[in-house]
Amino acid sequence: MYIKSAEPTDWSQIATDAITDERAFTALYEHFFPRVYQYLLSKTHEPSLSDEIISATFFKMYEHLKEFDPAKGAFSTWLFTIARNELNIHYRRVQYRETEELTEEIPLAASAWDMPEERTLAKERSDELRAAIEKLPEQSRRIVEMTYWLGMKGEAIAQVLNMQPTAVRVTLKRARDTLKKFLS
């Protein structure tokens, strides 16, 4: 039975049962939905965004429940990993859109922008910057993009990436130094 009791609950076993038992699936959903939602809300601080990501999380859980292996870890760890991945996917999409918008054109004074040479130079600088950023290690690239294109502060980035704020600052400084070398 999937009824609340004073006994510790084996959520991994219930997850395994949920593949074929609707009651087990409902028990998983009812138990973990508020916990995952609070986790996402603490990361995003936006209820509507948390709603969007939790929907994707539970949809992925439903799609991949057969792949859950209790021998590899607890169900809660597996589910929260899906939630964290969905959050990261969201931020990558936002980064990509922001990057595309910002790197398509580098704003110049109107008179300079009217000159084809200036447009060509601006495009070349934009392409060079984009290529240099792509050469950075993934974590450094994400921190640079979150800082400059998403306008996020170090502490917010640290929360999203599960890092210490000091580590974010050090990584950002090293990434800037590396970009200067690439671009010189």
mmCIF file of C-alpha atoms in Angstrom:
data_model
loop_
_atom_site.group_PDB
_atom_site.id
_atom_site.type_symbol
_atom_site.label_atom_id
_atom_site.label_comp_id
_atom_site.label_asym_id
_atom_site.label_seq_id
_atom_site.Cartn_x
_atom_site.Cartn_y
_atom_site.Cartn_z
ATOM 1 C CA MET A 1 0.000 0.000 0.000
ATOM 2 C CA TYR A 2 1.167 3.498 -0.727
ATOM 3 C CA ILE A 3 -0.174 5.134 2.403
ATOM 4 C CA LYS A 4 1.742 7.502 4.666
ATOM 5 C CA SER A 5 3.033 5.822 7.800
ATOM 6 C CA ALA A 6 5.448 6.497 10.638
ATOM 7 C CA GLU A 7 7.878 3.982 9.075
ATOM 8 C CA PRO A 8 10.652 5.234 6.768
ATOM 9 C CA THR A 9 9.514 4.957 3.157
ATOM 10 C CA ASP A 10 11.585 3.170 0.516
ATOM 11 C CA TRP A 11 11.078 5.625 -2.338
ATOM 12 C CA SER A 12 13.424 3.682 -4.585
ATOM 13 C CA GLN A 13 11.154 0.629 -4.334
ATOM 14 C CA ILE A 14 8.063 2.762 -4.876
ATOM 15 C CA ALA A 15 9.740 4.286 -7.950
ATOM 16 C CA THR A 16 10.412 0.812 -9.302
ATOM 17 C CA ASP A 17 6.761 -0.127 -8.661
ATOM 18 C CA ALA A 18 5.549 3.115 -10.268
ATOM 19 C CA ILE A 19 6.565 1.841 -13.696
ATOM 20 C CA THR A 20 3.458 -0.356 -13.687
ATOM 21 C CA ASP A 21 1.422 0.842 -10.693
ATOM 22 C CA GLU A 22 -0.451 4.133 -10.976
ATOM 23 C CA ARG A 23 -0.896 4.364 -7.187
ATOM 24 C CA ALA A 24 2.870 4.184 -6.702
ATOM 25 C CA PHE A 25 3.385 6.873 -9.326
ATOM 26 C CA THR A 26 0.811 9.100 -7.598
ATOM 27 C CA ALA A 27 2.564 8.560 -4.260
ATOM 28 C CA LEU A 28 5.895 9.619 -5.821
ATOM 29 C CA TYR A 29 4.338 12.684 -7.381
ATOM 30 C CA GLU A 30 2.529 13.776 -4.220
ATOM 31 C CA HIS A 31 5.597 13.274 -2.036
ATOM 32 C CA PHE A 32 8.262 14.811 -4.282
ATOM 33 C CA PHE A 33 6.379 17.574 -6.124
ATOM 34 C CA PRO A 34 6.456 20.098 -3.246
ATOM 35 C CA ARG A 35 10.087 19.293 -2.437
ATOM 36 C CA VAL A 36 11.296 19.658 -6.018
ATOM 37 C CA TYR A 37 9.191 22.791 -6.494
ATOM 38 C CA GLN A 38 10.746 24.426 -3.400
ATOM 39 C CA TYR A 39 14.219 23.483 -4.655
ATOM 40 C CA LEU A 40 13.534 25.064 -8.057
ATOM 41 C CA LEU A 41 11.936 28.144 -6.532
ATOM 42 C CA SER A 42 14.976 28.630 -4.297
ATOM 43 C CA LYS A 43 17.176 28.559 -7.416
ATOM 44 C CA THR A 44 15.051 30.690 -9.765
ATOM 45 C CA HIS A 45 13.138 32.983 -7.383
ATOM 46 C CA GLU A 46 10.445 33.027 -10.086
ATOM 47 C CA PRO A 47 7.260 30.983 -9.514
ATOM 48 C CA SER A 48 6.313 30.914 -13.213
ATOM 49 C CA LEU A 49 9.773 29.691 -14.226
ATOM 50 C CA SER A 50 9.706 27.100 -11.437
ATOM 51 C CA ASP A 51 6.312 25.915 -12.741
ATOM 52 C CA GLU A 52 7.742 25.504 -16.229
ATOM 53 C CA ILE A 53 10.813 23.605 -15.058
ATOM 54 C CA ILE A 54 8.947 21.339 -12.649
ATOM 55 C CA SER A 55 6.602 20.334 -15.451
ATOM 56 C CA ALA A 56 9.575 19.379 -17.598
ATOM 57 C CA THR A 57 11.154 17.563 -14.629
ATOM 58 C CA PHE A 58 8.161 15.356 -13.908
ATOM 59 C CA PHE A 59 7.600 14.726 -17.596
ATOM 60 C CA LYS A 60 11.221 13.499 -17.876
ATOM 61 C CA MET A 61 10.754 11.436 -14.734
ATOM 62 C CA TYR A 62 7.703 9.798 -16.269
ATOM 63 C CA GLU A 63 9.488 9.176 -19.582
ATOM 64 C CA HIS A 64 12.633 7.714 -18.014
ATOM 65 C CA LEU A 65 11.324 5.963 -14.909
ATOM 66 C CA LYS A 66 12.221 2.575 -16.422
ATOM 67 C CA GLU A 67 15.852 3.728 -16.533
ATOM 68 C CA PHE A 68 16.009 4.459 -12.790
ATOM 69 C CA ASP A 69 18.402 2.007 -11.118
ATOM 70 C CA PRO A 70 18.166 1.816 -7.307
ATOM 71 C CA ALA A 71 21.606 0.200 -7.228
ATOM 72 C CA LYS A 72 23.130 3.457 -8.495
ATOM 73 C CA GLY A 73 21.538 5.714 -5.885
ATOM 74 C CA ALA A 74 18.407 6.949 -4.179
ATOM 75 C CA PHE A 75 15.348 7.922 -6.166
ATOM 76 C CA SER A 76 15.394 11.405 -4.642
ATOM 77 C CA THR A 77 18.936 11.958 -5.926
ATOM 78 C CA TRP A 78 17.909 10.778 -9.391
ATOM 79 C CA LEU A 79 14.845 13.055 -9.445
ATOM 80 C CA PHE A 80 16.683 16.128 -8.155
ATOM 81 C CA THR A 81 19.385 15.530 -10.761
ATOM 82 C CA ILE A 82 16.692 15.669 -13.444
ATOM 83 C CA ALA A 83 15.401 18.930 -11.923
ATOM 84 C CA ARG A 84 18.910 20.432 -11.832
ATOM 85 C CA ASN A 85 19.508 19.356 -15.447
ATOM 86 C CA GLU A 86 16.234 20.915 -16.577
ATOM 87 C CA LEU A 87 17.207 24.127 -14.803
ATOM 88 C CA ASN A 88 20.591 24.102 -16.539
ATOM 89 C CA ILE A 89 18.916 23.424 -19.901
ATOM 90 C CA HIS A 90 16.688 26.450 -19.334
ATOM 91 C CA TYR A 91 19.649 28.693 -18.525
ATOM 92 C CA ARG A 92 21.557 27.407 -21.552
ATOM 93 C CA ARG A 93 18.605 28.269 -23.794
ATOM 94 C CA VAL A 94 18.403 31.750 -22.295
ATOM 95 C CA GLN A 95 22.165 32.176 -22.665
ATOM 96 C CA TYR A 96 22.042 31.077 -26.286
ATOM 97 C CA ARG A 97 19.240 33.501 -27.148
ATOM 98 C CA GLU A 98 20.994 36.345 -25.323
ATOM 99 C CA THR A 99 24.324 35.480 -26.949
ATOM 100 C CA GLU A 100 22.795 35.431 -30.414
ATOM 101 C CA GLU A 101 21.051 38.755 -29.845
ATOM 102 C CA LEU A 102 24.154 40.436 -28.459
ATOM 103 C CA THR A 103 26.680 39.065 -30.916
ATOM 104 C CA GLU A 104 24.720 39.562 -34.130
ATOM 105 C CA GLU A 105 25.427 43.277 -33.993
ATOM 106 C CA ILE A 106 27.780 45.350 -31.899
ATOM 107 C CA PRO A 107 26.104 48.702 -31.390
ATOM 108 C CA LEU A 108 28.026 51.596 -32.911
ATOM 109 C CA ALA A 109 27.266 55.242 -33.358
ATOM 110 C CA ALA A 110 24.732 55.737 -36.119
ATOM 111 C CA SER A 111 27.149 57.485 -38.461
ATOM 112 C CA ALA A 112 29.821 54.791 -38.072
ATOM 113 C CA TRP A 113 27.236 52.030 -38.466
ATOM 114 C CA ASP A 114 26.246 53.427 -41.834
ATOM 115 C CA MET A 115 29.739 52.764 -43.147
ATOM 116 C CA PRO A 116 30.220 49.247 -44.597
ATOM 117 C CA GLU A 117 33.798 49.075 -43.298
ATOM 118 C CA GLU A 118 32.629 49.668 -39.732
ATOM 119 C CA ARG A 119 29.950 47.004 -40.054
ATOM 120 C CA THR A 120 32.527 44.536 -41.346
ATOM 121 C CA LEU A 121 34.947 45.321 -38.512
ATOM 122 C CA ALA A 122 32.170 45.036 -35.927
ATOM 123 C CA LYS A 123 31.132 41.669 -37.322
ATOM 124 C CA GLU A 124 34.743 40.468 -37.256
ATOM 125 C CA ARG A 125 35.173 41.574 -33.613
ATOM 126 C CA SER A 126 31.923 39.868 -32.704
ATOM 127 C CA ASP A 127 32.991 36.656 -34.432
ATOM 128 C CA GLU A 128 36.414 36.770 -32.733
ATOM 129 C CA LEU A 129 34.807 37.236 -29.333
ATOM 130 C CA ARG A 130 32.348 34.413 -29.923
ATOM 131 C CA ALA A 131 35.173 32.086 -31.070
ATOM 132 C CA ALA A 132 37.309 33.012 -28.048
ATOM 133 C CA ILE A 133 34.435 32.314 -25.660
ATOM 134 C CA GLU A 134 33.841 28.950 -27.327
ATOM 135 C CA LYS A 135 37.482 27.992 -26.589
ATOM 136 C CA LEU A 136 36.946 28.380 -22.846
ATOM 137 C CA PRO A 137 36.225 25.300 -20.715
ATOM 138 C CA GLU A 138 32.476 24.754 -20.337
ATOM 139 C CA GLN A 139 32.236 25.957 -16.736
ATOM 140 C CA SER A 140 34.252 29.106 -17.474
ATOM 141 C CA ARG A 141 32.159 29.779 -20.577
ATOM 142 C CA ARG A 142 28.932 29.413 -18.607
ATOM 143 C CA ILE A 143 30.153 31.796 -15.895
ATOM 144 C CA VAL A 144 31.225 34.401 -18.489
ATOM 145 C CA GLU A 145 27.906 34.145 -20.317
ATOM 146 C CA MET A 146 25.843 34.281 -17.122
ATOM 147 C CA THR A 147 27.821 37.317 -15.928
ATOM 148 C CA TYR A 148 27.863 39.398 -19.089
ATOM 149 C CA TRP A 149 24.854 38.282 -21.097
ATOM 150 C CA LEU A 150 22.435 37.370 -18.344
ATOM 151 C CA GLY A 151 23.649 40.075 -15.959
ATOM 152 C CA MET A 152 23.788 37.636 -13.059
ATOM 153 C CA LYS A 153 25.801 38.330 -9.914
ATOM 154 C CA GLY A 154 28.425 35.925 -8.552
ATOM 155 C CA GLU A 155 26.233 34.599 -5.746
ATOM 156 C CA ALA A 156 23.335 33.825 -8.108
ATOM 157 C CA ILE A 157 25.707 32.063 -10.500
ATOM 158 C CA ALA A 158 27.165 30.107 -7.581
ATOM 159 C CA GLN A 159 23.677 28.907 -6.636
ATOM 160 C CA VAL A 160 22.781 27.844 -10.174
ATOM 161 C CA LEU A 161 26.074 26.017 -10.705
ATOM 162 C CA ASN A 162 26.311 24.644 -7.147
ATOM 163 C CA MET A 163 29.639 26.383 -6.556
ATOM 164 C CA GLN A 164 31.092 28.622 -3.887
ATOM 165 C CA PRO A 165 30.879 32.360 -4.744
ATOM 166 C CA THR A 166 34.668 32.601 -4.328
ATOM 167 C CA ALA A 167 35.161 29.851 -6.922
ATOM 168 C CA VAL A 168 32.892 31.740 -9.332
ATOM 169 C CA ARG A 169 34.949 34.938 -8.921
ATOM 170 C CA VAL A 170 38.253 33.108 -9.424
ATOM 171 C CA THR A 171 36.940 31.246 -12.475
ATOM 172 C CA LEU A 172 35.603 34.491 -13.963
ATOM 173 C CA LYS A 173 38.945 36.257 -13.460
ATOM 174 C CA ARG A 174 40.834 33.389 -15.069
ATOM 175 C CA ALA A 175 38.358 33.290 -17.956
ATOM 176 C CA ARG A 176 38.792 37.042 -18.555
ATOM 177 C CA ASP A 177 42.564 36.660 -18.527
ATOM 178 C CA THR A 178 42.308 33.781 -20.996
ATOM 179 C CA LEU A 179 39.992 35.780 -23.261
ATOM 180 C CA LYS A 180 42.489 38.678 -23.275
ATOM 181 C CA LYS A 181 45.194 36.275 -24.424
ATOM 182 C CA PHE A 182 42.942 34.799 -27.123
ATOM 183 C CA LEU A 183 41.969 38.237 -28.412
ATOM 184 C CA SER A 184 45.421 39.885 -28.347
#
